[in-house]
XYZ file of C-alpha atoms in Angstrom:
726
model
C -17.158 5.481 -46.674
C -14.940 8.228 -45.330
C -13.478 8.448 -41.860
C -12.929 11.489 -39.667
C -11.636 11.801 -36.131
C -12.967 14.498 -33.791
C -11.030 15.417 -30.657
C -13.458 16.988 -28.233
C -12.672 18.930 -25.071
C -11.292 17.055 -22.061
C -9.636 14.512 -24.361
C -12.856 12.605 -25.088
C -12.222 10.509 -28.168
C -14.888 9.715 -30.727
C -14.388 7.788 -33.976
C -16.847 8.993 -36.594
C -17.742 7.158 -39.815
C -19.794 9.164 -42.298
C -22.071 7.427 -44.810
C -22.787 9.598 -47.897
C -25.958 7.691 -48.835
C -27.988 8.136 -45.682
C -25.938 10.943 -44.081
C -25.774 9.093 -40.788
C -22.804 9.142 -38.513
C -21.811 6.086 -36.532
C -20.269 7.433 -33.328
C -18.378 4.908 -31.201
C -17.314 6.105 -27.783
C -14.467 4.147 -26.302
C -14.284 4.247 -22.553
C -11.408 2.130 -21.305
C -12.491 1.103 -17.845
C -11.341 -2.251 -16.519
C -13.014 -3.968 -19.473
C -12.960 -1.940 -22.652
C -16.550 -1.199 -23.623
C -18.002 0.093 -26.915
C -21.239 2.022 -27.142
C -22.687 2.905 -30.561
C -25.395 5.395 -31.437
C -26.499 7.228 -34.585
C -27.091 10.909 -35.265
C -27.592 12.942 -38.414
C -24.612 14.710 -39.988
C -26.093 18.221 -39.735
C -26.915 17.608 -36.107
C -23.313 16.627 -35.357
C -22.098 20.131 -36.132
C -24.586 21.727 -33.785
C -22.878 23.336 -30.762
C -25.728 22.108 -28.604
C -25.074 18.475 -29.518
C -21.335 18.841 -29.182
C -21.933 20.211 -25.684
C -24.356 17.345 -25.040
C -21.720 14.795 -26.033
C -19.192 16.422 -23.725
C -21.669 16.487 -20.855
C -22.517 12.828 -21.379
C -18.816 11.994 -21.262
C -18.674 13.840 -17.930
C -21.787 12.143 -16.575
C -21.691 10.324 -13.262
C -21.665 6.956 -15.047
C -18.704 7.971 -17.197
C -16.848 9.385 -14.196
C -17.589 6.253 -12.200
C -16.102 4.137 -14.979
C -13.018 6.355 -14.988
C -12.590 6.115 -11.221
C -13.046 2.335 -11.137
C -11.084 1.306 -14.240
C -8.306 -1.051 -13.309
C -4.884 -1.715 -14.713
C -4.505 -4.798 -16.865
C -1.072 -6.444 -16.921
C -0.635 -9.027 -19.655
C 1.819 -11.920 -19.512
C 4.137 -10.410 -22.087
C 4.387 -7.142 -20.124
C 5.367 -8.667 -16.795
C 9.088 -8.865 -17.457
C 9.244 -5.910 -19.846
C 10.867 -2.865 -18.230
C 13.133 0.044 -19.043
C 14.856 -0.266 -15.660
C 17.859 -2.428 -14.825
C 17.068 -5.843 -13.289
C 20.160 -6.245 -11.133
C 19.020 -6.570 -7.484
C 19.294 -9.901 -5.697
C 17.299 -11.119 -2.709
C 20.219 -10.099 -0.480
C 20.171 -6.563 -1.913
C 16.423 -6.235 -1.368
C 16.626 -7.555 2.187
C 19.341 -5.097 3.163
C 17.478 -2.283 1.431
C 14.532 -3.002 3.737
C 16.727 -3.338 6.823
C 18.636 -0.152 6.032
C 15.554 1.979 5.438
C 13.834 0.668 8.588
C 16.684 0.335 11.084
C 17.917 3.909 11.099
C 18.661 6.339 13.880
C 15.571 5.183 15.777
C 17.305 2.261 17.441
C 19.810 4.658 19.063
C 17.202 7.204 20.212
C 13.679 5.792 20.167
C 14.189 2.947 22.669
C 15.300 5.180 25.548
C 12.566 7.764 25.023
C 9.759 5.164 24.960
C 11.183 3.403 28.005
C 11.438 6.639 29.988
C 8.079 8.213 29.171
C 5.697 5.448 28.100
C 6.474 1.786 28.767
C 9.459 1.375 31.099
C 11.364 -1.946 30.841
C 8.320 -3.449 29.090
C 9.356 -1.513 25.975
C 10.666 -4.856 24.716
C 7.085 -6.183 24.764
C 5.930 -3.013 23.010
C 8.340 -3.767 20.185
C 7.080 -7.362 20.079
C 3.433 -6.257 19.771
C 4.340 -3.659 17.157
C 6.256 -6.306 15.209
C 3.205 -8.589 15.166
C 1.059 -5.727 13.850
C 3.701 -4.855 11.256
C 4.064 -8.435 10.059
C 0.375 -8.389 9.115
C 1.032 -5.537 6.689
C 4.288 -7.163 5.561
C 2.464 -10.399 4.668
C -0.017 -8.447 2.528
C 2.785 -6.628 0.726
C 4.618 -9.915 0.212
C 1.613 -11.552 -1.489
C 1.215 -8.618 -3.837
C 4.911 -8.740 -4.601
C 4.355 -12.331 -5.738
C 1.207 -11.423 -7.718
C 2.216 -8.119 -9.337
C 6.007 -7.798 -9.678
C 5.875 -4.236 -11.033
C 7.311 -0.924 -9.844
C 4.907 1.154 -7.755
C 4.336 -0.602 -4.423
C 0.846 -0.042 -3.002
C 0.035 2.286 -5.901
C 0.185 -0.399 -8.573
C -1.409 -2.973 -6.238
C -4.473 -0.780 -5.722
C -4.582 0.126 -9.443
C -4.784 -3.542 -10.399
C -7.320 -4.389 -7.719
C -9.480 -1.437 -6.631
C -9.415 1.224 -9.326
C -7.698 4.278 -10.751
C -8.925 6.970 -8.364
C -7.940 5.036 -5.252
C -4.607 4.163 -6.868
C -3.903 7.851 -7.471
C -4.812 8.697 -3.855
C -2.413 6.056 -2.558
C 0.350 7.023 -4.987
C -0.017 10.705 -4.135
C 0.212 9.918 -0.418
C 3.268 7.728 -0.954
C 4.940 10.708 -2.612
C 4.127 12.771 0.485
C 5.432 10.028 2.781
C 8.766 9.645 1.022
C 9.356 13.388 0.518
C 8.752 14.288 4.157
C 10.454 11.138 5.444
C 13.598 11.838 3.429
C 13.607 15.535 4.374
C 13.271 14.619 8.055
C 16.201 12.198 7.908
C 18.330 14.696 5.962
C 17.627 17.322 8.606
C 18.452 14.848 11.370
C 21.662 13.862 9.586
C 22.700 17.520 9.423
C 21.901 18.156 13.082
C 23.751 14.991 14.179
C 26.891 16.008 12.285
C 26.597 19.562 13.639
C 26.291 18.236 17.206
C 29.699 16.571 16.815
C 31.162 20.061 16.281
C 29.317 21.795 19.127
C 26.492 23.250 16.965
C 28.931 25.507 15.104
C 26.977 25.491 11.819
C 23.631 26.233 13.464
C 25.020 29.160 15.496
C 26.731 30.709 12.483
C 23.711 30.469 10.137
C 21.287 31.647 12.842
C 23.425 34.766 13.171
C 24.068 35.480 9.461
C 20.931 34.138 7.672
C 18.074 33.987 10.184
C 14.548 33.087 9.001
C 11.755 34.590 11.075
C 8.761 32.891 9.488
C 6.407 30.577 11.333
C 6.593 26.866 10.387
C 9.909 27.428 8.599
C 13.322 26.577 9.943
C 15.136 29.190 12.006
C 17.948 29.136 9.418
C 18.534 27.635 5.922
C 20.177 24.254 6.424
C 22.561 24.107 3.454
C 24.205 20.969 4.838
C 20.890 19.046 4.689
C 20.349 20.331 1.129
C 23.846 19.245 0.104
C 23.444 15.778 1.663
C 20.183 15.277 -0.243
C 21.701 16.370 -3.569
C 24.693 14.073 -3.025
C 22.356 11.134 -2.487
C 20.319 12.145 -5.549
C 23.404 11.981 -7.767
C 24.288 8.610 -6.272
C 20.812 7.241 -7.030
C 20.839 8.594 -10.578
C 24.006 6.779 -11.712
C 22.564 3.299 -11.218
C 20.630 1.228 -8.740
C 23.406 -1.349 -8.333
C 25.936 1.232 -7.151
C 23.384 2.617 -4.696
C 22.670 -0.919 -3.489
C 26.354 -1.590 -2.804
C 26.594 1.585 -0.724
C 23.432 0.612 1.180
C 24.706 -2.922 1.837
C 28.017 -1.675 3.281
C 26.326 0.872 5.567
C 23.683 -1.623 6.710
C 26.289 -4.264 7.560
C 28.226 -1.696 9.630
C 25.018 -0.639 11.375
C 24.135 -4.244 12.262
C 27.681 -4.874 13.517
C 27.352 -1.886 15.856
C 24.015 -3.241 17.117
C 25.608 -6.646 17.781
C 28.516 -4.913 19.545
C 26.105 -2.962 21.767
C 24.157 -6.103 22.728
C 27.233 -8.229 23.498
C 29.187 -5.556 25.375
C 26.109 -4.300 27.182
C 25.218 -7.774 28.443
C 28.279 -7.655 30.719
C 26.731 -4.693 32.549
C 23.176 -6.033 32.682
C 21.480 -5.813 36.094
C 18.109 -7.519 36.582
C 17.390 -5.181 39.516
C 16.654 -2.414 36.990
C 13.525 -4.418 36.062
C 12.477 -4.710 39.725
C 12.687 -1.138 40.967
C 10.389 -0.396 43.904
C 8.201 2.738 44.119
C 10.549 4.095 46.786
C 13.481 3.975 44.326
C 11.651 6.034 41.708
C 12.662 9.729 41.883
C 9.950 12.247 42.690
C 10.113 15.174 40.265
C 7.405 17.875 40.067
C 5.178 17.604 36.976
C 6.884 14.363 36.018
C 5.509 10.868 36.574
C 7.842 7.882 36.216
C 5.248 5.273 37.131
C 5.372 2.730 39.936
C 8.549 0.855 39.055
C 8.895 -2.824 38.280
C 8.667 -4.286 34.772
C 5.338 -2.529 34.038
C 5.743 0.902 35.682
C 3.060 2.447 33.453
C 0.784 -0.602 33.404
C -0.645 -2.388 30.379
C -1.812 0.961 29.022
C 1.844 2.002 28.803
C 2.756 -1.167 26.909
C 0.052 -0.552 24.280
C 0.833 3.153 23.967
C 4.474 2.246 23.542
C 3.532 -0.311 20.881
C 1.712 2.407 18.922
C 4.900 4.484 18.916
C 7.146 1.482 18.230
C 5.031 0.647 15.179
C 6.604 3.576 13.320
C 10.013 2.078 14.015
C 9.123 -0.703 11.564
C 8.014 1.606 8.759
C 10.302 1.340 5.756
C 10.053 -2.248 4.525
C 7.510 -1.134 1.913
C 10.343 0.400 -0.129
C 11.172 -3.169 -1.196
C 7.835 -3.323 -2.995
C 8.924 -0.491 -5.317
C 11.711 -2.625 -6.831
C 9.450 -4.952 -8.837
C 11.150 -3.996 -12.115
C 14.696 -3.961 -10.753
C 14.773 -7.296 -8.920
C 16.120 -10.300 -10.780
C 13.366 -12.636 -9.610
C 10.739 -10.300 -8.090
C 7.984 -12.858 -7.501
C 10.228 -14.795 -5.113
C 12.734 -12.161 -3.990
C 10.252 -9.477 -2.876
C 8.217 -11.685 -0.464
C 11.378 -13.205 1.024
C 13.067 -9.811 1.410
C 10.037 -8.147 3.042
C 9.551 -10.839 5.675
C 13.285 -11.351 6.283
C 14.030 -7.647 6.720
C 11.204 -7.239 9.214
C 12.430 -10.205 11.271
C 15.990 -8.822 11.327
C 14.763 -5.396 12.404
C 12.604 -6.914 15.146
C 15.560 -8.927 16.476
C 17.643 -5.735 16.621
C 14.978 -3.628 18.365
C 14.039 -6.364 20.850
C 17.627 -7.184 21.843
C 18.740 -3.551 22.192
C 15.656 -2.565 24.219
C 16.181 -5.534 26.533
C 19.876 -4.835 27.164
C 19.457 -1.074 27.402
C 16.800 -1.250 30.149
C 18.839 -3.879 32.017
C 21.950 -1.690 31.969
C 20.432 1.521 33.361
C 17.156 2.561 35.092
C 14.435 3.363 32.590
C 13.508 6.724 34.127
C 17.009 8.133 33.504
C 17.085 7.500 29.728
C 15.155 10.551 28.500
C 18.184 12.222 26.922
C 19.106 13.281 23.382
C 21.054 10.079 22.586
C 20.052 7.407 25.139
C 22.129 4.439 23.945
C 25.585 6.094 23.985
C 24.563 7.874 27.205
C 23.828 4.531 28.907
C 27.205 3.092 27.907
C 28.958 6.192 29.169
C 27.151 5.954 32.522
C 28.138 2.306 33.068
C 31.824 3.047 32.415
C 32.200 2.304 28.677
C 32.897 5.775 27.158
C 34.669 4.277 24.115
C 31.372 2.706 23.080
C 30.021 6.196 22.434
C 32.249 6.610 19.378
C 31.521 3.110 18.107
C 27.822 3.856 18.332
C 28.368 7.164 16.532
C 29.693 5.226 13.537
C 26.580 3.039 13.611
C 24.321 6.071 13.899
C 25.881 7.726 10.832
C 25.545 4.486 8.879
C 21.929 4.176 10.029
C 21.210 7.731 8.934
C 22.803 7.072 5.535
C 20.733 3.960 4.884
C 17.535 5.616 6.139
C 18.154 8.525 3.802
C 18.753 6.144 0.910
C 15.732 4.023 1.820
C 13.492 7.084 1.902
C 14.854 8.568 -1.321
C 15.058 5.344 -3.327
C 11.301 4.643 -3.739
C 10.260 8.248 -4.471
C 11.371 8.515 -8.126
C 10.057 4.998 -8.754
C 6.576 5.938 -7.518
C 6.700 9.014 -9.777
C 7.938 6.816 -12.647
C 5.083 4.318 -12.211
C 2.403 7.038 -12.003
C 3.825 8.949 -14.977
C 4.117 5.751 -17.004
C 0.385 5.204 -16.427
C -0.368 8.796 -17.441
C -1.765 9.881 -14.058
C 0.923 12.539 -13.659
C 3.102 14.280 -16.224
C 4.544 11.825 -18.742
C 8.057 13.293 -18.891
C 8.685 11.930 -15.371
C 8.634 8.392 -16.825
C 11.701 8.932 -19.034
C 14.699 6.734 -18.177
C 18.375 7.184 -18.971
C 19.551 4.795 -21.710
C 22.849 4.075 -19.916
C 22.048 4.192 -16.196
C 18.567 2.639 -16.609
C 17.142 4.936 -13.913
C 14.222 7.422 -14.029
C 16.665 10.331 -14.257
C 14.244 13.282 -14.479
C 12.040 11.959 -11.656
C 15.138 11.357 -9.518
C 16.530 14.879 -9.953
C 13.189 16.652 -9.506
C 12.330 14.667 -6.375
C 15.841 15.180 -5.016
C 15.787 18.962 -5.496
C 12.277 19.269 -4.044
C 13.180 17.120 -1.031
C 16.402 19.076 -0.510
C 14.495 22.366 -0.460
C 12.056 20.904 2.073
C 14.955 19.833 4.292
C 16.700 23.189 3.936
C 13.816 25.598 4.523
C 11.052 23.878 6.457
C 10.729 22.874 10.061
C 10.166 19.254 9.098
C 9.405 18.234 12.681
C 5.975 19.869 12.378
C 5.288 17.916 9.181
C 6.855 14.585 10.164
C 3.577 13.062 11.324
C 2.056 13.644 7.887
C 4.099 10.806 6.438
C 2.433 8.443 8.899
C -0.975 9.021 7.303
C 0.325 8.068 3.862
C 2.021 4.951 5.202
C -0.920 3.748 7.289
C -3.396 4.444 4.490
C -1.259 2.410 2.096
C -1.009 -0.455 4.612
C -4.783 -0.415 5.069
C -5.601 -0.482 1.383
C -3.119 -3.261 0.629
C -4.856 -5.413 3.264
C -8.232 -4.616 1.676
C -6.814 -5.506 -1.748
C -5.737 -8.928 -0.496
C -9.290 -9.636 0.659
C -10.753 -8.457 -2.644
C -8.349 -10.551 -4.706
C -9.032 -13.686 -2.713
C -12.820 -13.554 -2.826
C -13.877 -11.547 -5.891
C -14.525 -13.077 -9.309
C -14.312 -10.769 -12.312
C -17.185 -12.174 -14.331
C -16.771 -9.601 -17.066
C -13.339 -11.034 -17.801
C -14.222 -14.703 -17.958
C -12.155 -16.715 -18.530
C -9.424 -14.109 -18.028
C -8.518 -12.264 -14.866
C -6.680 -8.935 -14.528
C -4.078 -10.728 -12.433
C -3.756 -13.766 -14.678
C -0.046 -13.134 -15.032
C 1.275 -16.659 -14.607
C -0.962 -18.598 -16.969
C -1.171 -18.475 -20.745
C -4.331 -18.027 -22.701
C -4.019 -21.494 -24.197
C -3.877 -23.134 -20.791
C -7.079 -21.378 -19.833
C -8.796 -22.626 -22.986
C -7.613 -26.179 -22.367
C -8.840 -25.923 -18.815
C -12.295 -25.041 -20.064
C -12.291 -27.789 -22.653
C -11.342 -30.315 -20.012
C -14.271 -29.228 -17.889
C -16.709 -29.543 -20.850
C -17.775 -25.928 -20.766
C -20.718 -24.530 -22.613
C -22.102 -21.067 -23.314
C -25.352 -19.934 -21.774
C -27.114 -16.612 -21.767
C -28.051 -16.103 -18.132
C -30.874 -13.804 -19.014
C -32.786 -16.699 -20.640
C -31.482 -19.539 -18.538
C -33.896 -21.659 -16.573
C -31.174 -23.228 -14.507
C -31.575 -22.183 -10.896
C -29.004 -21.408 -8.276
C -29.782 -24.600 -6.345
C -29.110 -26.728 -9.426
C -25.825 -24.924 -10.027
C -24.637 -25.510 -6.473
C -25.517 -29.210 -6.617
C -23.838 -29.647 -9.992
C -20.777 -27.833 -8.665
C -20.312 -30.498 -6.020
C -20.484 -33.250 -8.657
C -17.913 -31.570 -10.878
C -15.404 -30.596 -8.197
C -12.851 -33.051 -9.581
C -12.827 -31.393 -12.988
C -13.290 -27.736 -12.096
C -10.243 -25.629 -11.273
C -11.011 -23.097 -8.603
C -9.304 -19.798 -9.424
C -10.153 -16.260 -10.348
C -10.401 -17.506 -13.936
C -13.380 -19.798 -13.259
C -16.841 -19.290 -11.973
C -20.276 -20.811 -12.122
C -23.033 -19.265 -14.176
C -26.036 -18.158 -12.212
C -29.313 -16.370 -12.608
C -29.603 -12.602 -12.511
C -31.678 -12.649 -9.323
C -31.326 -14.621 -6.102
C -33.833 -15.462 -3.445
C -33.274 -14.473 0.165
C -32.719 -18.137 0.927
C -29.952 -18.362 -1.689
C -28.233 -15.331 -0.186
C -28.649 -16.517 3.408
C -27.304 -19.962 2.544
C -24.298 -18.399 0.818
C -23.445 -16.063 3.719
C -22.235 -19.024 5.743
C -21.812 -21.326 2.736
C -24.068 -23.974 4.217
C -23.538 -26.342 1.294
C -19.715 -26.058 1.522
C -19.239 -24.949 -2.090
C -15.545 -24.785 -2.937
C -15.788 -23.126 -6.358
C -16.205 -19.384 -6.673
C -19.558 -18.254 -8.084
C -21.082 -14.925 -8.939
C -23.204 -15.153 -5.789
C -20.235 -16.009 -3.556
C -18.308 -13.092 -5.032
C -21.149 -10.635 -4.406
C -21.718 -11.908 -0.879
C -17.986 -11.710 -0.116
C -17.715 -8.109 -1.336
C -20.732 -7.067 0.741
C -19.332 -8.803 3.814
C -15.931 -7.136 3.359
C -17.621 -3.736 3.052
C -19.737 -4.318 6.173
C -16.686 -5.501 8.127
C -14.858 -2.320 7.055
C -17.688 -0.141 8.396
C -17.696 -2.044 11.703
C -13.899 -1.749 12.009
C -14.022 2.018 11.461
C -16.792 2.335 14.049
C -14.945 0.114 16.520
C -11.696 2.081 16.133
C -13.532 5.360 16.714
C -15.149 3.936 19.853
C -11.805 2.626 21.123
C -10.212 6.066 20.718
C -13.148 7.931 22.271
C -13.693 5.458 25.142
C -10.017 4.655 25.747
C -9.930 5.922 29.346
C -13.223 4.166 30.168
C -11.883 0.905 28.764
C -8.784 1.022 30.977
C -11.025 1.696 33.970
C -13.188 -1.319 32.925
C -16.381 0.714 32.563
C -19.254 -1.769 31.834
C -20.948 0.480 29.254
C -17.745 0.993 27.287
C -16.904 -2.715 27.410
C -20.413 -3.623 26.191
C -20.265 -1.169 23.265
C -16.861 -2.397 22.184
C -17.899 -6.022 22.662
C -20.956 -5.711 20.415
C -19.005 -4.347 17.450
C -16.163 -6.780 18.095
C -18.664 -9.655 17.955
C -20.111 -8.376 14.666
C -16.619 -8.203 13.166
C -15.832 -11.745 14.312
C -19.078 -13.101 12.823
C -18.508 -11.246 9.551
C -14.910 -12.446 9.315
C -15.958 -16.050 9.904
C -18.608 -15.663 7.188
C -15.962 -14.397 4.742
C -13.669 -17.272 5.699
C -16.486 -19.676 4.764
C -16.645 -18.350 1.189
C -14.798 -20.094 -1.667
C -11.574 -18.253 -2.466
C -8.894 -18.044 -5.104
C -6.580 -21.056 -4.865
C -4.007 -19.934 -7.413
C -0.492 -21.127 -6.574
C 1.894 -18.279 -5.711
C 5.413 -18.105 -4.347
C 3.921 -16.492 -1.215
C 0.371 -16.111 0.087
C -0.876 -14.442 3.251
C -1.735 -17.134 5.799
C -4.974 -17.184 7.789
C -6.973 -15.047 5.361
C -9.245 -13.184 6.087
C -8.168 -12.864 9.754
C -4.700 -11.354 9.217
C -5.854 -8.682 6.708
C -8.772 -7.755 9.006
C -6.394 -7.361 11.958
C -4.068 -5.264 9.810
C -6.934 -2.941 8.815
C -7.989 -2.583 12.457
C -4.484 -1.715 13.709
C -3.647 0.686 10.874
C -6.871 2.686 11.060
C -6.616 2.874 14.860
C -3.158 4.410 14.543
C -4.444 6.863 11.933
C -7.101 8.058 14.383
C -4.397 8.640 17.017
C -2.688 11.237 14.820
C -3.233 14.932 15.690
C -6.018 16.960 14.071
C -3.468 19.299 12.470
C -2.023 16.325 10.606
C -5.424 15.511 9.124
C -5.844 19.153 8.027
C -2.502 19.144 6.207
C -3.457 15.820 4.700
C -6.634 17.417 3.273
C -4.621 20.293 1.753
C -2.215 17.842 0.139
C -5.112 15.813 -1.286
C -6.742 18.949 -2.745
C -3.525 19.652 -4.642
C -3.468 16.038 -5.827
C -7.070 16.116 -7.032
C -6.335 19.240 -9.062
C -3.622 17.283 -10.894
C -5.765 14.166 -11.333
C -8.958 15.841 -12.564
C -7.066 18.387 -14.630
C -4.531 16.021 -16.210
C -4.300 12.412 -15.048
C -7.933 11.447 -15.605
C -7.744 12.415 -19.287
C -4.225 11.162 -20.035
C -4.528 7.803 -18.281
C -2.992 4.974 -20.292
C -5.932 2.764 -19.401
C -8.359 5.337 -20.831
C -6.448 5.797 -24.065
C -5.668 2.118 -24.646
C -7.168 0.566 -27.795
C -10.294 -1.532 -27.511
C -8.532 -4.624 -28.792
C -5.836 -4.357 -26.105
C -7.395 -7.237 -24.217
C -7.364 -10.704 -25.780
C -10.473 -11.720 -27.649
C -10.665 -15.179 -26.145
C -14.230 -14.698 -25.002
C -15.455 -13.703 -28.428
C -13.656 -16.601 -30.055
C -15.065 -19.031 -27.531
C -18.608 -17.717 -28.106
C -18.273 -17.990 -31.893
C -17.162 -21.607 -31.707
C -20.225 -22.568 -29.696
C -22.804 -20.254 -31.290
C -24.239 -23.135 -33.353
C -24.480 -25.595 -30.494
C -27.502 -26.187 -28.326
C -27.116 -25.538 -24.637
C -27.076 -28.788 -22.692
C -28.117 -28.313 -19.108
C -26.482 -31.594 -18.113
C -23.027 -30.339 -19.042
C -20.736 -28.706 -16.548
C -22.221 -25.460 -15.237
C -18.856 -23.708 -15.755
C -19.975 -21.059 -18.219
C -18.916 -17.893 -19.984
C -20.938 -14.902 -18.896
C -21.905 -12.687 -21.810
C -21.378 -9.043 -21.117
């Protein structure tokens, strides 16, 4: 028996064994989807060399079924790989918390509050920040649970890869790259302009005169200062994450001290009358409406519109999720840091917005730098320079927070083979992804230097909101789906050993049953499940065997779980996935209706209210039905409370905000995705680590378990906790 290996086009691998006696070739095609599968077929040796058959093999590898397997294959993370990393595990919970605070609480607290108060919400901007914080905490909870489940570098990218599939993971990762590149370039440009403003715009005037750029969508001059600031930060990030963390901690502490100073000093000049202004006290300016005065000068509509804008003030905590391989104890530190940083940021925004609107009338705060302007107007000019120090510190930490996750996203994607592998190389001394850091830094610096980033700034919102949405969907999928093809293993079984799973099955008196020949019905299984609840462990590693087909009554009973089954079954998993999909369709439809009928809703139009109410009722019923399904009860350091309600609310809020973005943003988003798909279909799809992994990568516990029981008769009176044969 001789062995040959043929490498066909598009990196399709075939192992060929030639038998001299019968001249047959045993061709085994290995397609590494979520579960590695092996398909064997036989062809004659002369036929193998035929160009027609070679082309046929290639076409079959590019068939819809093969592509579907490639798109849906999921990342498997074994126990022994959880703590294995080439990066430096040196970040504490304190470091992670201040990384989140620094990247979120940037220049916005000194500028954003006054602009929203003046144009959108008035003094009720504090409530806008409260509502936005509630919406943000939904996404933060989802990120925190995944940080406890999958403590790996990659944030939403790796979460979606483990849960949904490769194609969606690439889409999210590619959009995160866009988010961090544009976000960092925007902050670098703002940093440059803020420093230039301290010197009376000297740099801008000189470069506009000597090196003008007269190209649409580009900057009016090359901003070398922004490019230099970005390169300086890149060098800082490349020499070690601990040194960067120390710099971030110092700047964040100074920023928070300035915020505390502004709140305490400003409280001495607080005047409640600024929340009770009458319509007569509001100035009348042509083509400018300042509302009706009082605490809600723009009404409830203004509060909600302000909340939509305030929501972006909380963006940044997700950078904590990219530190899974650099945190000392990621499964505990990441959830704590995400929630803690968001609470600190909310306290800062809420207190500053309250004091700022009490100190000075809301309509007079639409200036370039509202917070120092307010202190100057009330007779505290020295506060302007104190706030300037805080603003520079806030800009520094925002720049670091935007730049820090970018090379780590590139590192995670390159390590999985979805983008070019050389980006995954790390420095043996600094323990940082050096090449990815320098390339991302140079590219971001060029963006900040040449482009008018203000026109592109809204593009980063699409990437962020899409990531938030998918993470919420992933939480629902993980809670209610059972991977029957992996019984008794789960792709997220990262905290339990294989032996413990085997002992768990032995304790429950498991047996093996081929469901295709089983005469045990679904009703029997549900009744037996109730009897064995004391011995069955409900987790993603266990599930009840069931028949291939279900009656309408079985399905209807399972939709609302009328028999109160607490153990996940194949039927409950299927019903849950269908319900989650239907809820997603209703949420998308409801968000579209809310955007289209927004004016009618505020005018309480009966037709608009009825349309919204119908879809809202369907979503409520579907969510209650999902809540009735048995779910994964695995113990984690943090789990999202009130599932499925919080993830559903998070999906609703995030998609609504995506629909509020301008049409031009969606067009640029499409162009960016086209470029990404060229990379994925031309390189990543064929070089994916999950595609090229060996067939025996996954433990053979199922096969071993089947062999041990192959000689035993199936006893229908034993526990119905069974291994499903694939």
